[in-house]
Coordinates of C-alpha atoms in Angstrom, one line a residue:
M783 CA 0.0 -0.2 0.2
R784 CA 1.1 3.4 -0.9
Y785 CA -0.1 6.8 1.1
P786 CA 0.9 9.4 -1.0
D787 CA 0.3 12.2 1.8
I788 CA 2.5 10.5 4.5
D789 CA 5.0 10.2 1.6
R790 CA 4.8 13.9 0.7
A791 CA 5.0 14.6 4.4
Y792 CA 8.0 12.7 4.8
A793 CA 9.4 14.5 1.7
N794 CA 9.0 17.8 3.1
E795 CA 10.2 17.2 6.4
A796 CA 13.5 15.6 4.5
K797 CA 13.8 18.9 2.7
L798 CA 13.3 20.7 5.8
D799 CA 16.1 19.0 7.9
V800 CA 18.7 19.5 4.8
S801 CA 18.0 23.1 4.8
V802 CA 17.8 23.5 8.3
G803 CA 21.3 21.6 8.3
L804 CA 22.7 23.7 5.6
W805 CA 22.0 27.3 7.2
T806 CA 23.1 25.9 10.4
A807 CA 26.6 25.2 8.7
F808 CA 26.6 28.4 6.8
G809 CA 26.0 30.2 9.9
G810 CA 28.6 28.5 11.6
S811 CA 31.1 29.3 9.0
V812 CA 30.1 32.9 8.9
T813 CA 30.3 33.1 12.9
S814 CA 33.9 31.5 12.4
F815 CA 34.9 33.5 9.8
M816 CA 34.1 36.9 11.6
A817 CA 35.6 35.7 14.8
G818 CA 39.1 35.2 12.7
V819 CA 38.7 38.3 11.2
A820 CA 38.3 40.3 14.5
G821 CA 40.9 37.7 16.1
L822 CA 43.3 39.0 13.2
K823 CA 42.3 42.8 13.9
R824 CA 43.4 42.3 17.6
H825 CA 46.7 41.0 16.9
I826 CA 47.6 43.9 13.9

């Protein structure tokens, strides 16, 4: 038996998880980049 509505819900949830993961990784790299720039400025 196929339940298209459930499949669609799982697909949407998976897409949400992926985009949350991407945004988290992107935000983390931006944060560390900014921290690195701030650290460099402190040293100069």
